Amino acid sequence: MGSDHSLESGQRYFPFDDANFRWHGIQPREYKDKESDSFNWRGVTRHTLLKQSNGPAAFEVRYFEVAPQGYSSLEKHEHIHAVLILRGKGRVLLGDSVYPAKAMDFFYIPSETAHQFINDGTEPFGFLCIVNLQRDRPRPLSPNELAAVQSLLASSQDSLAE
Amino acid sequence: MGSDHSLESGQRYFPFDDANFRWHGIQPREYKDKESDSFNWRGVTRHTLLKQSNGPAAFEVRYFEVAPQGYSSLEKHEHIHAVLILRGKGRVLLGDSVYPAKAMDFFYIPSETAHQFINDGTEPFGFLCIVNLQRDRPRPLSPNELAAVQSLLASSQDSLAE
C-alpha cells in the first residue's frame, strides 16, 4: 500500500488540534506539484487525510486551506469533486455561478465545470475535497473562458459584499 | 445517473442550516434498510450527500447522526471507511480500541475491523462517512467477538468517564 501519511504506520485515529486547526499525524504539504506551473494560485496548503495508491479506498480525502486573500487554481477536469466547507468563509466559483460559502456548506462540482475557491477575508478558508483515486489531471481554462470568469468574479464580489 | 437526492435535479450547492444541523436539499432517511434485521442500532439517521449509482463518483459521502443514548450497528466488512466527526462527542469502537471522539477528529476504519459509534451524551453525535460505491455488505460479529467487544466497551466507558 502506498500512502503519503501515517496510514502506513497503522495510525487509525487522527485527533484534531482545535487551536491550530490541524490533525495530529497529518503534515500540511504544497498545494500543487511542480508539474502544475500553468496554474495560478496563492496561499493554499494540502492536508491529505486519506490516500492509498494500492489500498482498498477508491477515493482520496484531502483538506485544503486557503489563507486570507488567497485562492485555489482556476481549473476544470473530467473527474468530480465532493466538497464540504470546514473553516471560515469564502466564495466558490462553479461554472457560471459564484456562491457564498461558509462552514458545513456542501458543493458538488460536476465534470468539466470550471471552479475556484477564493478567500477575500481575513481568516483562513478551508474545505474537505473528496475525489476518485483514478482521475484525470486538471486543465487551465482557455483565454476566452478566463475572460468570462474574471467578469463573473468581479460582479459577484460586488453583489456578495452588499 | 441514479441518485437518491437532489443531484438528480442538478443541485450543486447545498447550503447548511446551522440551526437545524441539516443541508438544504438533503432529506434524512432510515439508517439501515429492511434487509439489515440482524443488526442492532438505535437513534441513527442517514443523510446522503453524494451517491451516484452510474455517475462519475467511485465513492459515496454520507452523514450519520446518532441521537443521545443511541449507537450505530456493531459490524465489520471488507470495505474501509474514512470518517470525520462533525458534531458533538461520542465513543468510537475500532477493533480492540475505543477512542473518545469530538468534532473534526478523523478515523480510518480498516478492512474487517469491527466498529461502532456510540453516543453516551445528551447532544447529537454526527459524522461524515465516506465509502467506495462498490462494496461488500456489513456483517454482524460472532458471539465470541461480541462478548469481547462488550467487555471492552464496558471498561472504556469507565476509563473515558474518569
PDB file of N, CA, C and O in Angstrom, chain A residues 7 12-16 18 21 23 49-50 52 56-59 61 80 82 84 86 94 96-97 99-100 102-108 110 113 128 130-132, chain B residues 7 12-16 18 21 23 49-50 52 56-59 61 80 82 84 86 94 96-97 99-100 102-108 110-111 113 128 130-132:
ATOM      1  N   LEU A   7      -1.059   6.567   7.632  1.00  0.00           N
ATOM      2  CA  LEU A   7      -1.735   5.287   7.431  1.00  0.00           C
ATOM      3  C   LEU A   7      -0.705   4.179   7.291  1.00  0.00           C
ATOM      4  O   LEU A   7      -0.939   3.057   7.707  1.00  0.00           O
ATOM      5  N   ARG A  12      -4.843   5.003  12.930  1.00  0.00           N
ATOM      6  CA  ARG A  12      -6.249   4.944  12.537  1.00  0.00           C
ATOM      7  C   ARG A  12      -7.055   6.084  13.144  1.00  0.00           C
ATOM      8  O   ARG A  12      -8.182   6.346  12.733  1.00  0.00           O
ATOM      9  N   TYR A  13      -6.473   6.717  14.144  1.00  0.00           N
ATOM     10  CA  TYR A  13      -7.149   7.781  14.901  1.00  0.00           C
ATOM     11  C   TYR A  13      -6.305   9.033  14.753  1.00  0.00           C
ATOM     12  O   TYR A  13      -5.131   9.047  15.124  1.00  0.00           O
ATOM     13  N   PHE A  14      -6.882  10.074  14.159  1.00  0.00           N
ATOM     14  CA  PHE A  14      -6.170  11.319  13.894  1.00  0.00           C
ATOM     15  C   PHE A  14      -6.880  12.436  14.641  1.00  0.00           C
ATOM     16  O   PHE A  14      -7.738  13.127  14.073  1.00  0.00           O
ATOM     17  N   PRO A  15      -6.534  12.599  15.932  1.00  0.00           N
ATOM     18  CA  PRO A  15      -7.255  13.612  16.717  1.00  0.00           C
ATOM     19  C   PRO A  15      -7.014  15.005  16.171  1.00  0.00           C
ATOM     20  O   PRO A  15      -5.933  15.313  15.657  1.00  0.00           O
ATOM     21  N   PHE A  16      -8.012  15.820  16.295  1.00  0.00           N
ATOM     22  CA  PHE A  16      -7.961  17.176  15.755  1.00  0.00           C
ATOM     23  C   PHE A  16      -7.421  18.115  16.819  1.00  0.00           C
ATOM     24  O   PHE A  16      -7.804  18.038  17.994  1.00  0.00           O
ATOM     25  N   ASP A  18      -7.700  21.642  17.804  1.00  0.00           N
ATOM     26  CA  ASP A  18      -8.548  22.815  17.568  1.00  0.00           C
ATOM     27  C   ASP A  18      -7.754  24.109  17.487  1.00  0.00           C
ATOM     28  O   ASP A  18      -8.045  24.967  16.646  1.00  0.00           O
ATOM     29  N   PHE A  21      -6.058  24.098  14.152  1.00  0.00           N
ATOM     30  CA  PHE A  21      -6.842  23.572  13.036  1.00  0.00           C
ATOM     31  C   PHE A  21      -5.999  22.612  12.183  1.00  0.00           C
ATOM     32  O   PHE A  21      -5.830  22.783  10.965  1.00  0.00           O
ATOM     33  N   TRP A  23      -4.631  18.183  12.071  1.00  0.00           N
ATOM     34  CA  TRP A  23      -4.799  16.824  12.561  1.00  0.00           C
ATOM     35  C   TRP A  23      -3.445  16.264  12.978  1.00  0.00           C
ATOM     36  O   TRP A  23      -2.459  16.380  12.203  1.00  0.00           O
ATOM     37  N   LEU A  49      -5.781  13.506   4.146  1.00  0.00           N
ATOM     38  CA  LEU A  49      -6.324  12.675   5.226  1.00  0.00           C
ATOM     39  C   LEU A  49      -6.329  11.203   4.834  1.00  0.00           C
ATOM     40  O   LEU A  49      -6.108  10.332   5.655  1.00  0.00           O
ATOM     41  N   LEU A  50      -6.606  10.931   3.565  1.00  0.00           N
ATOM     42  CA  LEU A  50      -6.604   9.541   3.107  1.00  0.00           C
ATOM     43  C   LEU A  50      -6.172   9.470   1.654  1.00  0.00           C
ATOM     44  O   LEU A  50      -6.801  10.100   0.789  1.00  0.00           O
ATOM     45  N   GLN A  52      -4.360   6.183  -0.762  1.00  0.00           N
ATOM     46  CA  GLN A  52      -3.712   4.878  -0.878  1.00  0.00           C
ATOM     47  C   GLN A  52      -3.545   4.569  -2.354  1.00  0.00           C
ATOM     48  O   GLN A  52      -4.535   4.408  -3.056  1.00  0.00           O
ATOM     49  N   PRO A  56      -7.424  -0.330  -0.375  1.00  0.00           N
ATOM     50  CA  PRO A  56      -8.843  -0.611  -0.635  1.00  0.00           C
ATOM     51  C   PRO A  56      -9.715   0.617  -0.908  1.00  0.00           C
ATOM     52  O   PRO A  56     -10.894   0.443  -1.239  1.00  0.00           O
ATOM     53  N   ALA A  57      -9.185   1.822  -0.775  1.00  0.00           N
ATOM     54  CA  ALA A  57     -10.030   3.015  -0.987  1.00  0.00           C
ATOM     55  C   ALA A  57      -9.961   3.462  -2.446  1.00  0.00           C
ATOM     56  O   ALA A  57      -8.877   3.692  -2.982  1.00  0.00           O
ATOM     57  N   ALA A  58     -11.125   3.620  -3.078  1.00  0.00           N
ATOM     58  CA  ALA A  58     -11.207   4.087  -4.470  1.00  0.00           C
ATOM     59  C   ALA A  58     -11.221   5.611  -4.527  1.00  0.00           C
ATOM     60  O   ALA A  58     -11.437   6.191  -5.588  1.00  0.00           O
ATOM     61  N   PHE A  59     -10.997   6.250  -3.390  1.00  0.00           N
ATOM     62  CA  PHE A  59     -11.099   7.712  -3.306  1.00  0.00           C
ATOM     63  C   PHE A  59      -9.964   8.271  -2.455  1.00  0.00           C
ATOM     64  O   PHE A  59      -9.275   7.525  -1.743  1.00  0.00           O
ATOM     65  N   VAL A  61      -9.215  11.643   0.296  1.00  0.00           N
ATOM     66  CA  VAL A  61      -9.817  12.685   1.117  1.00  0.00           C
ATOM     67  C   VAL A  61      -8.734  13.704   1.459  1.00  0.00           C
ATOM     68  O   VAL A  61      -7.722  13.353   2.060  1.00  0.00           O
ATOM     69  N   ILE A  80     -15.041  14.507 -10.805  1.00  0.00           N
ATOM     70  CA  ILE A  80     -15.892  15.384  -9.993  1.00  0.00           C
ATOM     71  C   ILE A  80     -15.268  15.590  -8.608  1.00  0.00           C
ATOM     72  O   ILE A  80     -14.376  14.848  -8.191  1.00  0.00           O
ATOM     73  N   ALA A  82     -16.471  16.247  -4.476  1.00  0.00           N
ATOM     74  CA  ALA A  82     -17.434  16.463  -3.387  1.00  0.00           C
ATOM     75  C   ALA A  82     -16.713  17.332  -2.367  1.00  0.00           C
ATOM     76  O   ALA A  82     -15.638  16.964  -1.891  1.00  0.00           O
ATOM     77  N   LEU A  84     -16.886  19.772   1.165  1.00  0.00           N
ATOM     78  CA  LEU A  84     -17.563  20.226   2.382  1.00  0.00           C
ATOM     79  C   LEU A  84     -16.698  21.315   3.013  1.00  0.00           C
ATOM     80  O   LEU A  84     -15.540  21.056   3.371  1.00  0.00           O
ATOM     81  N   LEU A  86     -15.150  23.464   5.753  1.00  0.00           N
ATOM     82  CA  LEU A  86     -14.917  23.146   7.173  1.00  0.00           C
ATOM     83  C   LEU A  86     -14.527  24.363   8.006  1.00  0.00           C
ATOM     84  O   LEU A  86     -14.643  24.345   9.220  1.00  0.00           O
ATOM     85  N   LEU A  94     -18.294  28.235  -9.584  1.00  0.00           N
ATOM     86  CA  LEU A  94     -18.702  26.913 -10.053  1.00  0.00           C
ATOM     87  C   LEU A  94     -19.437  27.121 -11.372  1.00  0.00           C
ATOM     88  O   LEU A  94     -20.610  27.510 -11.382  1.00  0.00           O
ATOM     89  N   ASP A  96     -20.935  28.863 -14.223  1.00  0.00           N
ATOM     90  CA  ASP A  96     -21.319  30.263 -14.444  1.00  0.00           C
ATOM     91  C   ASP A  96     -21.974  30.881 -13.207  1.00  0.00           C
ATOM     92  O   ASP A  96     -22.718  31.859 -13.309  1.00  0.00           O
ATOM     93  N   SER A  97     -21.701  30.299 -12.035  1.00  0.00           N
ATOM     94  CA  SER A  97     -22.242  30.840 -10.785  1.00  0.00           C
ATOM     95  C   SER A  97     -21.123  31.052  -9.770  1.00  0.00           C
ATOM     96  O   SER A  97     -20.094  30.373  -9.815  1.00  0.00           O
ATOM     97  N   TYR A  99     -20.935  31.259  -5.529  1.00  0.00           N
ATOM     98  CA  TYR A  99     -21.701  31.054  -4.311  1.00  0.00           C
ATOM     99  C   TYR A  99     -20.932  31.566  -3.100  1.00  0.00           C
ATOM    100  O   TYR A  99     -19.717  31.403  -3.035  1.00  0.00           O
ATOM    101  N   PRO A 100     -21.659  32.127  -2.119  1.00  0.00           N
ATOM    102  CA  PRO A 100     -21.014  32.420  -0.843  1.00  0.00           C
ATOM    103  C   PRO A 100     -20.871  31.108  -0.084  1.00  0.00           C
ATOM    104  O   PRO A 100     -21.805  30.300  -0.063  1.00  0.00           O
ATOM    105  N   LYS A 102     -19.775  29.021   3.510  1.00  0.00           N
ATOM    106  CA  LYS A 102     -19.470  29.069   4.937  1.00  0.00           C
ATOM    107  C   LYS A 102     -19.332  27.635   5.444  1.00  0.00           C
ATOM    108  O   LYS A 102     -19.697  26.676   4.743  1.00  0.00           O
ATOM    109  N   ALA A 103     -18.867  27.494   6.680  1.00  0.00           N
ATOM    110  CA  ALA A 103     -18.593  26.170   7.231  1.00  0.00           C
ATOM    111  C   ALA A 103     -19.811  25.264   7.119  1.00  0.00           C
ATOM    112  O   ALA A 103     -20.928  25.662   7.440  1.00  0.00           O
ATOM    113  N   MET A 104     -19.570  24.049   6.642  1.00  0.00           N
ATOM    114  CA  MET A 104     -20.541  22.958   6.514  1.00  0.00           C
ATOM    115  C   MET A 104     -21.379  23.028   5.240  1.00  0.00           C
ATOM    116  O   MET A 104     -22.161  22.097   4.985  1.00  0.00           O
ATOM    117  N   ASP A 105     -21.268  24.069   4.447  1.00  0.00           N
ATOM    118  CA  ASP A 105     -21.930  24.047   3.139  1.00  0.00           C
ATOM    119  C   ASP A 105     -21.307  22.922   2.301  1.00  0.00           C
ATOM    120  O   ASP A 105     -20.097  22.688   2.356  1.00  0.00           O
ATOM    121  N   PHE A 106     -22.162  22.251   1.516  1.00  0.00           N
ATOM    122  CA  PHE A 106     -21.692  21.160   0.672  1.00  0.00           C
ATOM    123  C   PHE A 106     -21.823  21.550  -0.799  1.00  0.00           C
ATOM    124  O   PHE A 106     -22.833  22.139  -1.197  1.00  0.00           O
ATOM    125  N   PHE A 107     -20.811  21.229  -1.600  1.00  0.00           N
ATOM    126  CA  PHE A 107     -20.831  21.519  -3.038  1.00  0.00           C
ATOM    127  C   PHE A 107     -20.539  20.251  -3.830  1.00  0.00           C
ATOM    128  O   PHE A 107     -19.665  19.466  -3.460  1.00  0.00           O
ATOM    129  N   TYR A 108     -21.270  20.097  -4.911  1.00  0.00           N
ATOM    130  CA  TYR A 108     -20.955  19.058  -5.898  1.00  0.00           C
ATOM    131  C   TYR A 108     -20.404  19.754  -7.133  1.00  0.00           C
ATOM    132  O   TYR A 108     -21.088  20.598  -7.738  1.00  0.00           O
ATOM    133  N   PRO A 110     -19.443  19.256 -10.787  1.00  0.00           N
ATOM    134  CA  PRO A 110     -19.608  18.258 -11.857  1.00  0.00           C
ATOM    135  C   PRO A 110     -18.398  18.220 -12.801  1.00  0.00           C
ATOM    136  O   PRO A 110     -17.536  19.091 -12.762  1.00  0.00           O
ATOM    137  N   THR A 113     -16.465  21.314 -15.210  1.00  0.00           N
ATOM    138  CA  THR A 113     -17.020  22.569 -14.732  1.00  0.00           C
ATOM    139  C   THR A 113     -15.908  23.385 -14.066  1.00  0.00           C
ATOM    140  O   THR A 113     -15.282  22.913 -13.103  1.00  0.00           O
ATOM    141  N   LEU A 128     -12.932  20.357   2.866  1.00  0.00           N
ATOM    142  CA  LEU A 128     -12.659  18.965   2.555  1.00  0.00           C
ATOM    143  C   LEU A 128     -12.994  18.744   1.082  1.00  0.00           C
ATOM    144  O   LEU A 128     -14.028  19.238   0.604  1.00  0.00           O
ATOM    145  N   ILE A 130     -13.169  15.566  -1.756  1.00  0.00           N
ATOM    146  CA  ILE A 130     -13.074  14.126  -1.992  1.00  0.00           C
ATOM    147  C   ILE A 130     -13.089  13.878  -3.495  1.00  0.00           C
ATOM    148  O   ILE A 130     -13.922  14.448  -4.215  1.00  0.00           O
ATOM    149  N   VAL A 131     -12.164  13.038  -3.942  1.00  0.00           N
ATOM    150  CA  VAL A 131     -12.028  12.743  -5.376  1.00  0.00           C
ATOM    151  C   VAL A 131     -11.814  11.250  -5.578  1.00  0.00           C
ATOM    152  O   VAL A 131     -11.375  10.548  -4.668  1.00  0.00           O
ATOM    153  N   ASN A 132     -12.093  10.786  -6.788  1.00  0.00           N
ATOM    154  CA  ASN A 132     -11.704   9.435  -7.174  1.00  0.00           C
ATOM    155  C   ASN A 132     -10.183   9.303  -7.116  1.00  0.00           C
ATOM    156  O   ASN A 132      -9.458  10.238  -7.472  1.00  0.00           O
TER     157      ASN A 132
ATOM    158  N   LEU B   7     -29.025  15.725  -6.446  1.00  0.00           N
ATOM    159  CA  LEU B   7     -28.105  15.753  -7.586  1.00  0.00           C
ATOM    160  C   LEU B   7     -28.866  15.503  -8.875  1.00  0.00           C
ATOM    161  O   LEU B   7     -28.518  16.027  -9.921  1.00  0.00           O
ATOM    162  N   ARG B  12     -26.180  21.783  -7.096  1.00  0.00           N
ATOM    163  CA  ARG B  12     -24.739  21.655  -6.878  1.00  0.00           C
ATOM    164  C   ARG B  12     -24.299  22.316  -5.582  1.00  0.00           C
ATOM    165  O   ARG B  12     -23.191  22.103  -5.112  1.00  0.00           O
ATOM    166  N   TYR B  13     -25.165  23.154  -5.043  1.00  0.00           N
ATOM    167  CA  TYR B  13     -24.865  23.938  -3.840  1.00  0.00           C
ATOM    168  C   TYR B  13     -25.891  23.547  -2.787  1.00  0.00           C
ATOM    169  O   TYR B  13     -27.090  23.698  -3.003  1.00  0.00           O
ATOM    170  N   PHE B  14     -25.421  23.020  -1.676  1.00  0.00           N
ATOM    171  CA  PHE B  14     -26.288  22.529  -0.608  1.00  0.00           C
ATOM    172  C   PHE B  14     -25.960  23.311   0.657  1.00  0.00           C
ATOM    173  O   PHE B  14     -25.147  22.865   1.480  1.00  0.00           O
ATOM    174  N   PRO B  15     -26.569  24.500   0.794  1.00  0.00           N
ATOM    175  CA  PRO B  15     -26.219  25.334   1.943  1.00  0.00           C
ATOM    176  C   PRO B  15     -26.603  24.661   3.256  1.00  0.00           C
ATOM    177  O   PRO B  15     -27.611  23.943   3.322  1.00  0.00           O
ATOM    178  N   PHE B  16     -25.814  24.917   4.244  1.00  0.00           N
ATOM    179  CA  PHE B  16     -26.018  24.293   5.555  1.00  0.00           C
ATOM    180  C   PHE B  16     -26.917  25.160   6.402  1.00  0.00           C
ATOM    181  O   PHE B  16     -26.776  26.387   6.430  1.00  0.00           O
ATOM    182  N   ASP B  18     -27.503  25.925   9.952  1.00  0.00           N
ATOM    183  CA  ASP B  18     -26.853  25.775  11.251  1.00  0.00           C
ATOM    184  C   ASP B  18     -27.843  25.447  12.362  1.00  0.00           C
ATOM    185  O   ASP B  18     -27.575  24.614  13.230  1.00  0.00           O
ATOM    186  N   PHE B  21     -28.828  21.870  11.907  1.00  0.00           N
ATOM    187  CA  PHE B  21     -27.747  20.962  11.511  1.00  0.00           C
ATOM    188  C   PHE B  21     -28.213  20.037  10.375  1.00  0.00           C
ATOM    189  O   PHE B  21     -28.146  18.801  10.457  1.00  0.00           O
ATOM    190  N   TRP B  23     -28.682  19.952   5.764  1.00  0.00           N
ATOM    191  CA  TRP B  23     -28.355  20.565   4.482  1.00  0.00           C
ATOM    192  C   TRP B  23     -29.638  20.766   3.673  1.00  0.00           C
ATOM    193  O   TRP B  23     -30.454  19.825   3.555  1.00  0.00           O
ATOM    194  N   LEU B  49     -25.135  12.757   1.144  1.00  0.00           N
ATOM    195  CA  LEU B  49     -24.674  13.972   0.473  1.00  0.00           C
ATOM    196  C   LEU B  49     -24.309  13.695  -0.978  1.00  0.00           C
ATOM    197  O   LEU B  49     -24.525  14.531  -1.851  1.00  0.00           O
ATOM    198  N   LEU B  50     -23.747  12.524  -1.239  1.00  0.00           N
ATOM    199  CA  LEU B  50     -23.397  12.170  -2.619  1.00  0.00           C
ATOM    200  C   LEU B  50     -23.519  10.672  -2.818  1.00  0.00           C
ATOM    201  O   LEU B  50     -22.879   9.889  -2.116  1.00  0.00           O
ATOM    202  N   GLN B  52     -24.147   8.198  -6.464  1.00  0.00           N
ATOM    203  CA  GLN B  52     -24.497   8.058  -7.880  1.00  0.00           C
ATOM    204  C   GLN B  52     -24.320   6.602  -8.258  1.00  0.00           C
ATOM    205  O   GLN B  52     -23.199   6.101  -8.246  1.00  0.00           O
ATOM    206  N   PRO B  56     -20.033   9.601 -12.215  1.00  0.00           N
ATOM    207  CA  PRO B  56     -18.573   9.621 -12.233  1.00  0.00           C
ATOM    208  C   PRO B  56     -17.907   9.440 -10.862  1.00  0.00           C
ATOM    209  O   PRO B  56     -16.687   9.339 -10.808  1.00  0.00           O
ATOM    210  N   ALA B  57     -18.666   9.383  -9.778  1.00  0.00           N
ATOM    211  CA  ALA B  57     -18.047   9.247  -8.456  1.00  0.00           C
ATOM    212  C   ALA B  57     -17.907   7.778  -8.076  1.00  0.00           C
ATOM    213  O   ALA B  57     -18.894   7.036  -8.075  1.00  0.00           O
ATOM    214  N   ALA B  58     -16.686   7.371  -7.714  1.00  0.00           N
ATOM    215  CA  ALA B  58     -16.427   5.988  -7.282  1.00  0.00           C
ATOM    216  C   ALA B  58     -16.682   5.820  -5.794  1.00  0.00           C
ATOM    217  O   ALA B  58     -16.362   4.792  -5.222  1.00  0.00           O
ATOM    218  N   PHE B  59     -17.256   6.858  -5.177  1.00  0.00           N
ATOM    219  CA  PHE B  59     -17.444   6.850  -3.722  1.00  0.00           C
ATOM    220  C   PHE B  59     -18.814   7.438  -3.374  1.00  0.00           C
ATOM    221  O   PHE B  59     -19.474   8.054  -4.201  1.00  0.00           O
ATOM    222  N   VAL B  61     -20.726   9.762  -0.129  1.00  0.00           N
ATOM    223  CA  VAL B  61     -20.494  10.599   1.044  1.00  0.00           C
ATOM    224  C   VAL B  61     -21.793  10.649   1.837  1.00  0.00           C
ATOM    225  O   VAL B  61     -22.823  11.087   1.321  1.00  0.00           O
ATOM    226  N   ILE B  80     -13.448  -0.218   3.474  1.00  0.00           N
ATOM    227  CA  ILE B  80     -12.955   0.672   4.532  1.00  0.00           C
ATOM    228  C   ILE B  80     -13.873   1.890   4.654  1.00  0.00           C
ATOM    229  O   ILE B  80     -14.690   2.170   3.769  1.00  0.00           O
ATOM    230  N   ALA B  82     -13.662   6.130   5.680  1.00  0.00           N
ATOM    231  CA  ALA B  82     -12.988   7.350   6.121  1.00  0.00           C
ATOM    232  C   ALA B  82     -14.047   8.164   6.853  1.00  0.00           C
ATOM    233  O   ALA B  82     -15.105   8.457   6.293  1.00  0.00           O
ATOM    234  N   LEU B  84     -15.045  11.485   9.381  1.00  0.00           N
ATOM    235  CA  LEU B  84     -14.719  12.767  10.001  1.00  0.00           C
ATOM    236  C   LEU B  84     -15.875  13.144  10.925  1.00  0.00           C
ATOM    237  O   LEU B  84     -17.020  13.301  10.468  1.00  0.00           O
ATOM    238  N   LEU B  86     -18.314  15.380  12.813  1.00  0.00           N
ATOM    239  CA  LEU B  86     -18.764  16.746  12.506  1.00  0.00           C
ATOM    240  C   LEU B  86     -19.534  17.398  13.650  1.00  0.00           C
ATOM    241  O   LEU B  86     -19.644  18.620  13.698  1.00  0.00           O
ATOM    242  N   LEU B  94     -13.159   0.606  17.605  1.00  0.00           N
ATOM    243  CA  LEU B  94     -12.409   0.324  16.378  1.00  0.00           C
ATOM    244  C   LEU B  94     -11.476  -0.839  16.685  1.00  0.00           C
ATOM    245  O   LEU B  94     -10.433  -0.651  17.317  1.00  0.00           O
ATOM    246  N   ASP B  96      -9.784  -3.464  18.596  1.00  0.00           N
ATOM    247  CA  ASP B  96      -9.637  -3.707  20.036  1.00  0.00           C
ATOM    248  C   ASP B  96      -9.373  -2.417  20.811  1.00  0.00           C
ATOM    249  O   ASP B  96      -8.818  -2.444  21.904  1.00  0.00           O
ATOM    250  N   SER B  97      -9.772  -1.278  20.234  1.00  0.00           N
ATOM    251  CA  SER B  97      -9.599   0.007  20.916  1.00  0.00           C
ATOM    252  C   SER B  97     -10.919   0.767  20.937  1.00  0.00           C
ATOM    253  O   SER B  97     -11.765   0.583  20.068  1.00  0.00           O
ATOM    254  N   TYR B  99     -11.992   4.868  21.216  1.00  0.00           N
ATOM    255  CA  TYR B  99     -11.447   6.222  21.213  1.00  0.00           C
ATOM    256  C   TYR B  99     -12.526   7.229  21.593  1.00  0.00           C
ATOM    257  O   TYR B  99     -13.682   7.071  21.207  1.00  0.00           O
ATOM    258  N   PRO B 100     -12.120   8.287  22.316  1.00  0.00           N
ATOM    259  CA  PRO B 100     -13.048   9.394  22.530  1.00  0.00           C
ATOM    260  C   PRO B 100     -13.094  10.202  21.241  1.00  0.00           C
ATOM    261  O   PRO B 100     -12.050  10.459  20.623  1.00  0.00           O
ATOM    262  N   LYS B 102     -14.471  13.661  19.079  1.00  0.00           N
ATOM    263  CA  LYS B 102     -15.045  15.014  19.124  1.00  0.00           C
ATOM    264  C   LYS B 102     -15.008  15.584  17.712  1.00  0.00           C
ATOM    265  O   LYS B 102     -14.350  15.027  16.816  1.00  0.00           O
ATOM    266  N   ALA B 103     -15.684  16.712  17.518  1.00  0.00           N
ATOM    267  CA  ALA B 103     -15.810  17.287  16.183  1.00  0.00           C
ATOM    268  C   ALA B 103     -14.445  17.460  15.528  1.00  0.00           C
ATOM    269  O   ALA B 103     -13.499  17.953  16.155  1.00  0.00           O
ATOM    270  N   MET B 104     -14.358  17.041  14.275  1.00  0.00           N
ATOM    271  CA  MET B 104     -13.196  17.180  13.407  1.00  0.00           C
ATOM    272  C   MET B 104     -12.138  16.094  13.594  1.00  0.00           C
ATOM    273  O   MET B 104     -11.183  16.042  12.826  1.00  0.00           O
ATOM    274  N   ASP B 105     -12.299  15.216  14.566  1.00  0.00           N
ATOM    275  CA  ASP B 105     -11.384  14.068  14.628  1.00  0.00           C
ATOM    276  C   ASP B 105     -11.602  13.207  13.385  1.00  0.00           C
ATOM    277  O   ASP B 105     -12.734  13.045  12.919  1.00  0.00           O
ATOM    278  N   PHE B 106     -10.507  12.648  12.875  1.00  0.00           N
ATOM    279  CA  PHE B 106     -10.592  11.799  11.683  1.00  0.00           C
ATOM    280  C   PHE B 106     -10.241  10.360  12.049  1.00  0.00           C
ATOM    281  O   PHE B 106      -9.304  10.115  12.809  1.00  0.00           O
ATOM    282  N   PHE B 107     -10.999   9.407  11.497  1.00  0.00           N
ATOM    283  CA  PHE B 107     -10.749   7.987  11.734  1.00  0.00           C
ATOM    284  C   PHE B 107     -10.631   7.239  10.412  1.00  0.00           C
ATOM    285  O   PHE B 107     -11.405   7.496   9.479  1.00  0.00           O
ATOM    286  N   TYR B 108      -9.693   6.331  10.368  1.00  0.00           N
ATOM    287  CA  TYR B 108      -9.597   5.383   9.260  1.00  0.00           C
ATOM    288  C   TYR B 108     -10.012   4.021   9.799  1.00  0.00           C
ATOM    289  O   TYR B 108      -9.410   3.505  10.742  1.00  0.00           O
ATOM    290  N   PRO B 110     -10.101   0.297   8.996  1.00  0.00           N
ATOM    291  CA  PRO B 110      -9.545  -0.658   8.023  1.00  0.00           C
ATOM    292  C   PRO B 110     -10.509  -1.813   7.716  1.00  0.00           C
ATOM    293  O   PRO B 110     -11.516  -1.998   8.412  1.00  0.00           O
ATOM    294  N   SER B 111     -10.162  -2.562   6.710  1.00  0.00           N
ATOM    295  CA  SER B 111     -10.939  -3.746   6.324  1.00  0.00           C
ATOM    296  C   SER B 111     -11.099  -4.708   7.499  1.00  0.00           C
ATOM    297  O   SER B 111     -10.163  -4.911   8.278  1.00  0.00           O
ATOM    298  N   THR B 113     -12.504  -4.746  10.294  1.00  0.00           N
ATOM    299  CA  THR B 113     -12.287  -4.267  11.657  1.00  0.00           C
ATOM    300  C   THR B 113     -13.646  -3.884  12.257  1.00  0.00           C
ATOM    301  O   THR B 113     -14.337  -3.019  11.715  1.00  0.00           O
ATOM    302  N   LEU B 128     -19.307  12.363   9.226  1.00  0.00           N
ATOM    303  CA  LEU B 128     -19.234  12.100   7.802  1.00  0.00           C
ATOM    304  C   LEU B 128     -18.575  10.747   7.614  1.00  0.00           C
ATOM    305  O   LEU B 128     -17.584  10.441   8.285  1.00  0.00           O
ATOM    306  N   ILE B 130     -17.248   8.220   4.443  1.00  0.00           N
ATOM    307  CA  ILE B 130     -17.015   8.069   3.003  1.00  0.00           C
ATOM    308  C   ILE B 130     -16.654   6.614   2.716  1.00  0.00           C
ATOM    309  O   ILE B 130     -15.819   6.036   3.423  1.00  0.00           O
ATOM    310  N   VAL B 131     -17.297   6.057   1.692  1.00  0.00           N
ATOM    311  CA  VAL B 131     -17.086   4.646   1.326  1.00  0.00           C
ATOM    312  C   VAL B 131     -16.973   4.511  -0.187  1.00  0.00           C
ATOM    313  O   VAL B 131     -17.462   5.363  -0.939  1.00  0.00           O
ATOM    314  N   ASN B 132     -16.377   3.407  -0.617  1.00  0.00           N
ATOM    315  CA  ASN B 132     -16.415   3.054  -2.033  1.00  0.00           C
ATOM    316  C   ASN B 132     -17.866   2.841  -2.468  1.00  0.00           C
ATOM    317  O   ASN B 132     -18.665   2.286  -1.703  1.00  0.00           O
TER     318      ASN B 132
END
